[in-house]
Amino acid sequence: MHQTAFSSETSARVAGALVQLGALRITTGQPFVYTSGWASPIYIDTRLIMSDVGLRQVVMSIATRQLAGIVAAKAINAVVGAESSGIAFAAWLAESLALPLLYQRKRPMGWGSAARLEGKLPEAARVLYVDDVTTDARSKVAAVSALRQSGAVVEDALVIVNYGIYPHTDALLAENALTLHALTQWRDLFIALKDDGGLSDEAERVLAAFGADPVTWSVAHGGVGA
């Protein structure tokens, strides 16, 4: 169980699409602080994909092609999106793969083991969990743990972007028997930003320092450490 991008070609293409959309917001001053507590010089708004029909079709077509074999091999029979960031992506993916769709609330609404789920799990549910972005995968592991309490088998999760630079992520995924698939990752996003030509020298230095050691960068800018 580990984190993986599907291919370097796929990752570069999705990274380029996100840069083209203006989905990467960069600061060389006050950092962004994610809900996980990490401080970062970049914020990735993958939801912009939703509003660009052409790029949305490209990205979701890539996701469908890459996941079809995994879905068949593992007999996955439902897709669950994260509220709210993963619902649209999960819905398009479920439609393309002809699978039932559910979404998981951030907090329970009701009682029982399925209190966070909207929709109905199939019998002998084997689920693909979908969200937009992850840093260190902790929130994805927590969400999947809650899904498993509903009786579903969940071995695979998909995100549009996995930074892929935070320590201990592979160990966390292995410990929780979860494989994290990503359409793109930080390395290719940084390359796409540089190739686009819009980065100032200062911004490039800041992003390079962040990518080389995101933990040290976070602590130095008021965020959490490992």
PDB file of C-alpha atoms in Angstrom:
ATOM      1  CA  MET A   1       0.000   0.000   0.000  1.00  0.00           C
ATOM      2  CA  HIS A   2       1.496   3.281  -1.102  1.00  0.00           C
ATOM      3  CA  GLN A   3       1.075   6.566  -2.938  1.00  0.00           C
ATOM      4  CA  THR A   4       1.340   6.596  -6.706  1.00  0.00           C
ATOM      5  CA  ALA A   5       0.872   8.829  -9.712  1.00  0.00           C
ATOM      6  CA  PHE A   6      -0.353   6.924 -12.766  1.00  0.00           C
ATOM      7  CA  SER A   7       2.427   7.944 -15.172  1.00  0.00           C
ATOM      8  CA  SER A   8       4.806  10.827 -15.723  1.00  0.00           C
ATOM      9  CA  GLU A   9       2.991  11.724 -18.947  1.00  0.00           C
ATOM     10  CA  THR A  10      -0.395  11.760 -17.218  1.00  0.00           C
ATOM     11  CA  SER A  11       0.943  13.729 -14.267  1.00  0.00           C
ATOM     12  CA  ALA A  12       2.544  16.337 -16.525  1.00  0.00           C
ATOM     13  CA  ARG A  13      -0.641  16.716 -18.570  1.00  0.00           C
ATOM     14  CA  VAL A  14      -2.862  17.249 -15.537  1.00  0.00           C
ATOM     15  CA  ALA A  15      -0.313  19.602 -13.981  1.00  0.00           C
ATOM     16  CA  GLY A  16      -0.301  21.635 -17.177  1.00  0.00           C
ATOM     17  CA  ALA A  17      -4.087  21.798 -17.162  1.00  0.00           C
ATOM     18  CA  LEU A  18      -4.117  23.124 -13.593  1.00  0.00           C
ATOM     19  CA  VAL A  19      -1.528  25.785 -14.438  1.00  0.00           C
ATOM     20  CA  GLN A  20      -3.501  26.738 -17.552  1.00  0.00           C
ATOM     21  CA  LEU A  21      -6.614  27.180 -15.397  1.00  0.00           C
ATOM     22  CA  GLY A  22      -4.794  29.433 -12.946  1.00  0.00           C
ATOM     23  CA  ALA A  23      -5.566  26.943 -10.200  1.00  0.00           C
ATOM     24  CA  LEU A  24      -2.222  27.385  -8.427  1.00  0.00           C
ATOM     25  CA  ARG A  25      -2.114  30.438  -6.174  1.00  0.00           C
ATOM     26  CA  ILE A  26       1.341  31.391  -4.953  1.00  0.00           C
ATOM     27  CA  THR A  27       2.455  33.676  -2.164  1.00  0.00           C
ATOM     28  CA  THR A  28       5.916  34.855  -1.183  1.00  0.00           C
ATOM     29  CA  GLY A  29       4.538  36.583   1.905  1.00  0.00           C
ATOM     30  CA  GLN A  30       1.863  35.392   4.338  1.00  0.00           C
ATOM     31  CA  PRO A  31       1.658  31.618   3.808  1.00  0.00           C
ATOM     32  CA  PHE A  32      -1.430  29.550   3.255  1.00  0.00           C
ATOM     33  CA  VAL A  33      -2.237  27.295   6.212  1.00  0.00           C
ATOM     34  CA  TYR A  34      -4.124  24.161   5.239  1.00  0.00           C
ATOM     35  CA  THR A  35      -6.788  22.554   7.418  1.00  0.00           C
ATOM     36  CA  SER A  36      -4.149  19.921   8.247  1.00  0.00           C
ATOM     37  CA  GLY A  37      -2.061  22.662   9.847  1.00  0.00           C
ATOM     38  CA  TRP A  38       0.744  22.662   7.267  1.00  0.00           C
ATOM     39  CA  ALA A  39       1.927  26.091   6.126  1.00  0.00           C
ATOM     40  CA  SER A  40       2.606  26.374   2.405  1.00  0.00           C
ATOM     41  CA  PRO A  41       3.448  29.004  -0.219  1.00  0.00           C
ATOM     42  CA  ILE A  42       0.910  27.505  -2.623  1.00  0.00           C
ATOM     43  CA  TYR A  43      -2.823  26.813  -2.659  1.00  0.00           C
ATOM     44  CA  ILE A  44      -4.300  24.539  -5.319  1.00  0.00           C
ATOM     45  CA  ASP A  45      -7.917  25.216  -6.286  1.00  0.00           C
ATOM     46  CA  THR A  46      -8.814  22.072  -8.223  1.00  0.00           C
ATOM     47  CA  ARG A  47     -12.466  23.140  -8.227  1.00  0.00           C
ATOM     48  CA  LEU A  48     -11.694  25.418 -11.165  1.00  0.00           C
ATOM     49  CA  ILE A  49     -11.661  22.223 -13.230  1.00  0.00           C
ATOM     50  CA  MET A  50     -15.423  22.017 -12.742  1.00  0.00           C
ATOM     51  CA  SER A  51     -16.069  25.233 -14.685  1.00  0.00           C
ATOM     52  CA  ASP A  52     -13.913  24.554 -17.743  1.00  0.00           C
ATOM     53  CA  VAL A  53     -15.755  21.953 -19.792  1.00  0.00           C
ATOM     54  CA  GLY A  54     -12.881  21.111 -22.127  1.00  0.00           C
ATOM     55  CA  LEU A  55     -10.221  20.642 -19.456  1.00  0.00           C
ATOM     56  CA  ARG A  56     -12.705  18.906 -17.178  1.00  0.00           C
ATOM     57  CA  GLN A  57     -13.378  16.342 -19.884  1.00  0.00           C
ATOM     58  CA  VAL A  58      -9.649  15.854 -20.423  1.00  0.00           C
ATOM     59  CA  VAL A  59      -8.908  15.352 -16.724  1.00  0.00           C
ATOM     60  CA  MET A  60     -11.855  13.052 -16.053  1.00  0.00           C
ATOM     61  CA  SER A  61     -11.164  11.030 -19.193  1.00  0.00           C
ATOM     62  CA  ILE A  62      -7.614  10.477 -17.935  1.00  0.00           C
ATOM     63  CA  ALA A  63      -8.952   9.439 -14.524  1.00  0.00           C
ATOM     64  CA  THR A  64     -11.447   7.018 -16.058  1.00  0.00           C
ATOM     65  CA  ARG A  65      -8.873   5.355 -18.316  1.00  0.00           C
ATOM     66  CA  GLN A  66      -6.339   4.986 -15.533  1.00  0.00           C
ATOM     67  CA  LEU A  67      -8.824   3.621 -12.997  1.00  0.00           C
ATOM     68  CA  ALA A  68     -10.861   1.254 -15.173  1.00  0.00           C
ATOM     69  CA  GLY A  69      -8.389  -1.603 -14.778  1.00  0.00           C
ATOM     70  CA  ILE A  70      -8.085  -1.099 -11.031  1.00  0.00           C
ATOM     71  CA  VAL A  71     -11.867  -1.045 -10.651  1.00  0.00           C
ATOM     72  CA  ALA A  72     -12.213  -4.284 -12.619  1.00  0.00           C
ATOM     73  CA  ALA A  73      -9.318  -6.069 -10.902  1.00  0.00           C
ATOM     74  CA  LYS A  74     -10.527  -5.212  -7.410  1.00  0.00           C
ATOM     75  CA  ALA A  75     -14.260  -5.598  -8.126  1.00  0.00           C
ATOM     76  CA  ILE A  76     -14.937  -2.051  -6.933  1.00  0.00           C
ATOM     77  CA  ASN A  77     -18.686  -1.505  -7.040  1.00  0.00           C
ATOM     78  CA  ALA A  78     -19.220   2.039  -5.729  1.00  0.00           C
ATOM     79  CA  VAL A  79     -17.587   5.479  -5.712  1.00  0.00           C
ATOM     80  CA  VAL A  80     -17.704   7.712  -2.629  1.00  0.00           C
ATOM     81  CA  GLY A  81     -16.860  11.404  -2.879  1.00  0.00           C
ATOM     82  CA  ALA A  82     -15.688  13.609  -0.031  1.00  0.00           C
ATOM     83  CA  GLU A  83     -17.896  16.524   1.016  1.00  0.00           C
ATOM     84  CA  SER A  84     -17.667  18.920  -0.678  1.00  0.00           C
ATOM     85  CA  SER A  85     -14.417  18.917  -2.593  1.00  0.00           C
ATOM     86  CA  GLY A  86     -14.685  15.399  -3.993  1.00  0.00           C
ATOM     87  CA  ILE A  87     -18.374  15.139  -4.855  1.00  0.00           C
ATOM     88  CA  ALA A  88     -18.261  16.516  -8.401  1.00  0.00           C
ATOM     89  CA  PHE A  89     -15.170  14.509  -9.368  1.00  0.00           C
ATOM     90  CA  ALA A  90     -16.666  11.367  -7.835  1.00  0.00           C
ATOM     91  CA  ALA A  91     -19.934  11.941  -9.699  1.00  0.00           C
ATOM     92  CA  TRP A  92     -18.261  12.276 -13.107  1.00  0.00           C
ATOM     93  CA  LEU A  93     -16.091   9.260 -12.398  1.00  0.00           C
ATOM     94  CA  ALA A  94     -19.018   7.145 -11.225  1.00  0.00           C
ATOM     95  CA  GLU A  95     -20.936   8.061 -14.376  1.00  0.00           C
ATOM     96  CA  SER A  96     -18.007   7.144 -16.623  1.00  0.00           C
ATOM     97  CA  LEU A  97     -17.440   3.843 -14.824  1.00  0.00           C
ATOM     98  CA  ALA A  98     -21.184   3.078 -14.541  1.00  0.00           C
ATOM     99  CA  LEU A  99     -20.963   2.726 -10.766  1.00  0.00           C
ATOM    100  CA  PRO A 100     -23.210   3.852  -7.894  1.00  0.00           C
ATOM    101  CA  LEU A 101     -22.314   7.193  -6.310  1.00  0.00           C
ATOM    102  CA  LEU A 102     -22.362   8.168  -2.634  1.00  0.00           C
ATOM    103  CA  TYR A 103     -20.797  11.022  -0.727  1.00  0.00           C
ATOM    104  CA  GLN A 104     -19.380  11.195   2.749  1.00  0.00           C
ATOM    105  CA  ARG A 105     -20.141  14.123   5.018  1.00  0.00           C
ATOM    106  CA  LYS A 106     -17.427  15.725   7.099  1.00  0.00           C
ATOM    107  CA  ARG A 107     -19.566  15.249  10.194  1.00  0.00           C
ATOM    108  CA  PRO A 108     -22.330  12.752  11.043  1.00  0.00           C
ATOM    109  CA  MET A 109     -25.935  13.668  10.286  1.00  0.00           C
ATOM    110  CA  GLY A 110     -27.985  11.119  12.187  1.00  0.00           C
ATOM    111  CA  TRP A 111     -27.080   7.926  13.995  1.00  0.00           C
ATOM    112  CA  GLY A 112     -25.362   4.647  13.294  1.00  0.00           C
ATOM    113  CA  SER A 113     -22.277   3.612  11.376  1.00  0.00           C
ATOM    114  CA  ALA A 114     -23.545   5.157   8.108  1.00  0.00           C
ATOM    115  CA  ALA A 115     -24.462   8.533   9.595  1.00  0.00           C
ATOM    116  CA  ARG A 116     -21.902  10.305   7.407  1.00  0.00           C
ATOM    117  CA  LEU A 117     -22.901   8.624   4.156  1.00  0.00           C
ATOM    118  CA  GLU A 118     -25.446   9.935   1.656  1.00  0.00           C
ATOM    119  CA  GLY A 119     -26.613   7.310  -0.791  1.00  0.00           C
ATOM    120  CA  LYS A 120     -26.823   3.548  -0.455  1.00  0.00           C
ATOM    121  CA  LEU A 121     -23.891   1.169  -0.381  1.00  0.00           C
ATOM    122  CA  PRO A 122     -24.306  -1.936  -2.561  1.00  0.00           C
ATOM    123  CA  GLU A 123     -24.111  -5.410  -1.105  1.00  0.00           C
ATOM    124  CA  ALA A 124     -20.548  -6.515  -0.363  1.00  0.00           C
ATOM    125  CA  ALA A 125     -19.447  -2.944  -0.967  1.00  0.00           C
ATOM    126  CA  ARG A 126     -15.948  -2.393  -2.343  1.00  0.00           C
ATOM    127  CA  VAL A 127     -15.423   1.332  -2.573  1.00  0.00           C
ATOM    128  CA  LEU A 128     -13.181   3.828  -4.341  1.00  0.00           C
ATOM    129  CA  TYR A 129     -12.855   7.004  -2.243  1.00  0.00           C
ATOM    130  CA  VAL A 130     -12.413  10.281  -4.168  1.00  0.00           C
ATOM    131  CA  ASP A 131     -11.208  13.711  -3.048  1.00  0.00           C
ATOM    132  CA  ASP A 132      -9.400  16.627  -4.661  1.00  0.00           C
ATOM    133  CA  VAL A 133      -6.043  17.231  -2.903  1.00  0.00           C
ATOM    134  CA  THR A 134      -3.937  15.689  -0.165  1.00  0.00           C
ATOM    135  CA  THR A 135      -0.746  16.736   1.583  1.00  0.00           C
ATOM    136  CA  ASP A 136       0.270  13.939   3.965  1.00  0.00           C
ATOM    137  CA  ALA A 137      -2.789  11.654   3.491  1.00  0.00           C
ATOM    138  CA  ARG A 138      -3.862  11.840   7.141  1.00  0.00           C
ATOM    139  CA  SER A 139      -7.327  13.186   6.336  1.00  0.00           C
ATOM    140  CA  LYS A 140      -7.813  10.550   3.632  1.00  0.00           C
ATOM    141  CA  VAL A 141      -6.888   7.760   6.048  1.00  0.00           C
ATOM    142  CA  ALA A 142      -9.341   9.150   8.614  1.00  0.00           C
ATOM    143  CA  ALA A 143     -12.135   9.333   6.026  1.00  0.00           C
ATOM    144  CA  VAL A 144     -11.473   5.804   4.799  1.00  0.00           C
ATOM    145  CA  SER A 145     -11.438   4.507   8.387  1.00  0.00           C
ATOM    146  CA  ALA A 146     -14.924   5.981   8.852  1.00  0.00           C
ATOM    147  CA  LEU A 147     -16.077   4.379   5.596  1.00  0.00           C
ATOM    148  CA  ARG A 148     -14.821   1.014   6.748  1.00  0.00           C
ATOM    149  CA  GLN A 149     -16.932   1.332   9.872  1.00  0.00           C
ATOM    150  CA  SER A 150     -19.946   1.378   7.542  1.00  0.00           C
ATOM    151  CA  GLY A 151     -18.999  -2.121   6.391  1.00  0.00           C
ATOM    152  CA  ALA A 152     -17.336  -1.203   3.099  1.00  0.00           C
ATOM    153  CA  VAL A 153     -14.020  -2.578   1.920  1.00  0.00           C
ATOM    154  CA  VAL A 154     -11.858   0.404   0.956  1.00  0.00           C
ATOM    155  CA  GLU A 155      -8.371  -0.254  -0.362  1.00  0.00           C
ATOM    156  CA  ASP A 156      -8.027   2.571  -2.888  1.00  0.00           C
ATOM    157  CA  ALA A 157      -8.414   6.343  -2.863  1.00  0.00           C
ATOM    158  CA  LEU A 158      -8.066   8.829  -5.714  1.00  0.00           C
ATOM    159  CA  VAL A 159      -7.075  12.490  -5.563  1.00  0.00           C
ATOM    160  CA  ILE A 160      -6.442  14.957  -8.351  1.00  0.00           C
ATOM    161  CA  VAL A 161      -3.287  16.214  -6.585  1.00  0.00           C
ATOM    162  CA  ASN A 162      -1.077  14.438  -4.083  1.00  0.00           C
ATOM    163  CA  TYR A 163       1.881  16.586  -3.079  1.00  0.00           C
ATOM    164  CA  GLY A 164       3.981  13.457  -2.613  1.00  0.00           C
ATOM    165  CA  ILE A 165       6.697  15.292  -0.641  1.00  0.00           C
ATOM    166  CA  TYR A 166       5.591  14.945   2.967  1.00  0.00           C
ATOM    167  CA  PRO A 167       7.398  12.403   5.168  1.00  0.00           C
ATOM    168  CA  HIS A 168       5.810   9.303   6.667  1.00  0.00           C
ATOM    169  CA  THR A 169       2.981   9.210   4.099  1.00  0.00           C
ATOM    170  CA  ASP A 170       3.920   5.810   2.692  1.00  0.00           C
ATOM    171  CA  ALA A 171       4.222   4.361   6.195  1.00  0.00           C
ATOM    172  CA  LEU A 172       0.815   5.775   7.149  1.00  0.00           C
ATOM    173  CA  LEU A 173      -0.809   4.320   4.033  1.00  0.00           C
ATOM    174  CA  ALA A 174       0.830   0.936   4.585  1.00  0.00           C
ATOM    175  CA  GLU A 175      -0.267   0.887   8.207  1.00  0.00           C
ATOM    176  CA  ASN A 176      -3.849   1.508   7.089  1.00  0.00           C
ATOM    177  CA  ALA A 177      -3.798  -0.804   4.036  1.00  0.00           C
ATOM    178  CA  LEU A 178      -4.641   2.020   1.633  1.00  0.00           C
ATOM    179  CA  THR A 179      -3.282   2.793  -1.843  1.00  0.00           C
ATOM    180  CA  LEU A 180      -3.464   6.457  -2.787  1.00  0.00           C
ATOM    181  CA  HIS A 181      -3.693   7.169  -6.513  1.00  0.00           C
ATOM    182  CA  ALA A 182      -3.077  10.669  -7.848  1.00  0.00           C
ATOM    183  CA  LEU A 183      -3.443  12.247 -11.269  1.00  0.00           C
ATOM    184  CA  THR A 184      -0.546  14.606 -10.563  1.00  0.00           C
ATOM    185  CA  GLN A 185       1.930  15.567  -7.867  1.00  0.00           C
ATOM    186  CA  TRP A 186       4.032  18.492  -6.669  1.00  0.00           C
ATOM    187  CA  ARG A 187       7.119  17.694  -8.754  1.00  0.00           C
ATOM    188  CA  ASP A 188       5.191  18.024 -12.014  1.00  0.00           C
ATOM    189  CA  LEU A 189       3.224  21.040 -10.841  1.00  0.00           C
ATOM    190  CA  PHE A 190       6.484  22.867 -10.109  1.00  0.00           C
ATOM    191  CA  ILE A 191       7.857  21.953 -13.543  1.00  0.00           C
ATOM    192  CA  ALA A 192       4.639  23.137 -15.209  1.00  0.00           C
ATOM    193  CA  LEU A 193       4.796  26.430 -13.335  1.00  0.00           C
ATOM    194  CA  LYS A 194       8.387  27.011 -14.438  1.00  0.00           C
ATOM    195  CA  ASP A 195       7.620  26.024 -18.032  1.00  0.00           C
ATOM    196  CA  ASP A 196       4.679  28.454 -18.062  1.00  0.00           C
ATOM    197  CA  GLY A 197       7.134  31.309 -17.529  1.00  0.00           C
ATOM    198  CA  GLY A 198       5.039  33.257 -15.065  1.00  0.00           C
ATOM    199  CA  LEU A 199       7.106  32.669 -11.929  1.00  0.00           C
ATOM    200  CA  SER A 200       9.231  35.467 -10.507  1.00  0.00           C
ATOM    201  CA  ASP A 201      12.727  34.554  -9.349  1.00  0.00           C
ATOM    202  CA  GLU A 202      11.599  35.033  -5.750  1.00  0.00           C
ATOM    203  CA  ALA A 203       8.556  32.792  -6.184  1.00  0.00           C
ATOM    204  CA  GLU A 204      10.675  30.079  -7.797  1.00  0.00           C
ATOM    205  CA  ARG A 205      13.158  30.179  -4.895  1.00  0.00           C
ATOM    206  CA  VAL A 206      10.350  29.970  -2.331  1.00  0.00           C
ATOM    207  CA  LEU A 207       8.656  27.066  -4.105  1.00  0.00           C
ATOM    208  CA  ALA A 208      11.961  25.212  -4.504  1.00  0.00           C
ATOM    209  CA  ALA A 209      12.691  25.567  -0.779  1.00  0.00           C
ATOM    210  CA  PHE A 210       9.193  24.367   0.081  1.00  0.00           C
ATOM    211  CA  GLY A 211       9.422  21.352  -2.217  1.00  0.00           C
ATOM    212  CA  ALA A 212      12.842  20.368  -0.892  1.00  0.00           C
ATOM    213  CA  ASP A 213      11.689  20.307   2.746  1.00  0.00           C
ATOM    214  CA  PRO A 214       8.014  21.097   3.332  1.00  0.00           C
ATOM    215  CA  VAL A 215       8.221  20.296   7.050  1.00  0.00           C
ATOM    216  CA  THR A 216      11.010  22.754   7.779  1.00  0.00           C
ATOM    217  CA  TRP A 217       9.297  25.336   5.556  1.00  0.00           C
ATOM    218  CA  SER A 218       6.010  24.882   7.414  1.00  0.00           C
ATOM    219  CA  VAL A 219       7.535  25.217  10.889  1.00  0.00           C
ATOM    220  CA  ALA A 220       9.528  28.290   9.830  1.00  0.00           C
ATOM    221  CA  HIS A 221       6.311  29.943   8.638  1.00  0.00           C
ATOM    222  CA  GLY A 222       4.047  29.183  11.579  1.00  0.00           C
ATOM    223  CA  GLY A 223       2.631  25.823  10.525  1.00  0.00           C
ATOM    224  CA  VAL A 224       2.818  22.345  12.008  1.00  0.00           C
ATOM    225  CA  GLY A 225       5.790  19.998  11.732  1.00  0.00           C
ATOM    226  CA  ALA A 226       5.959  16.261  11.116  1.00  0.00           C
TER     227      ALA A 226
END
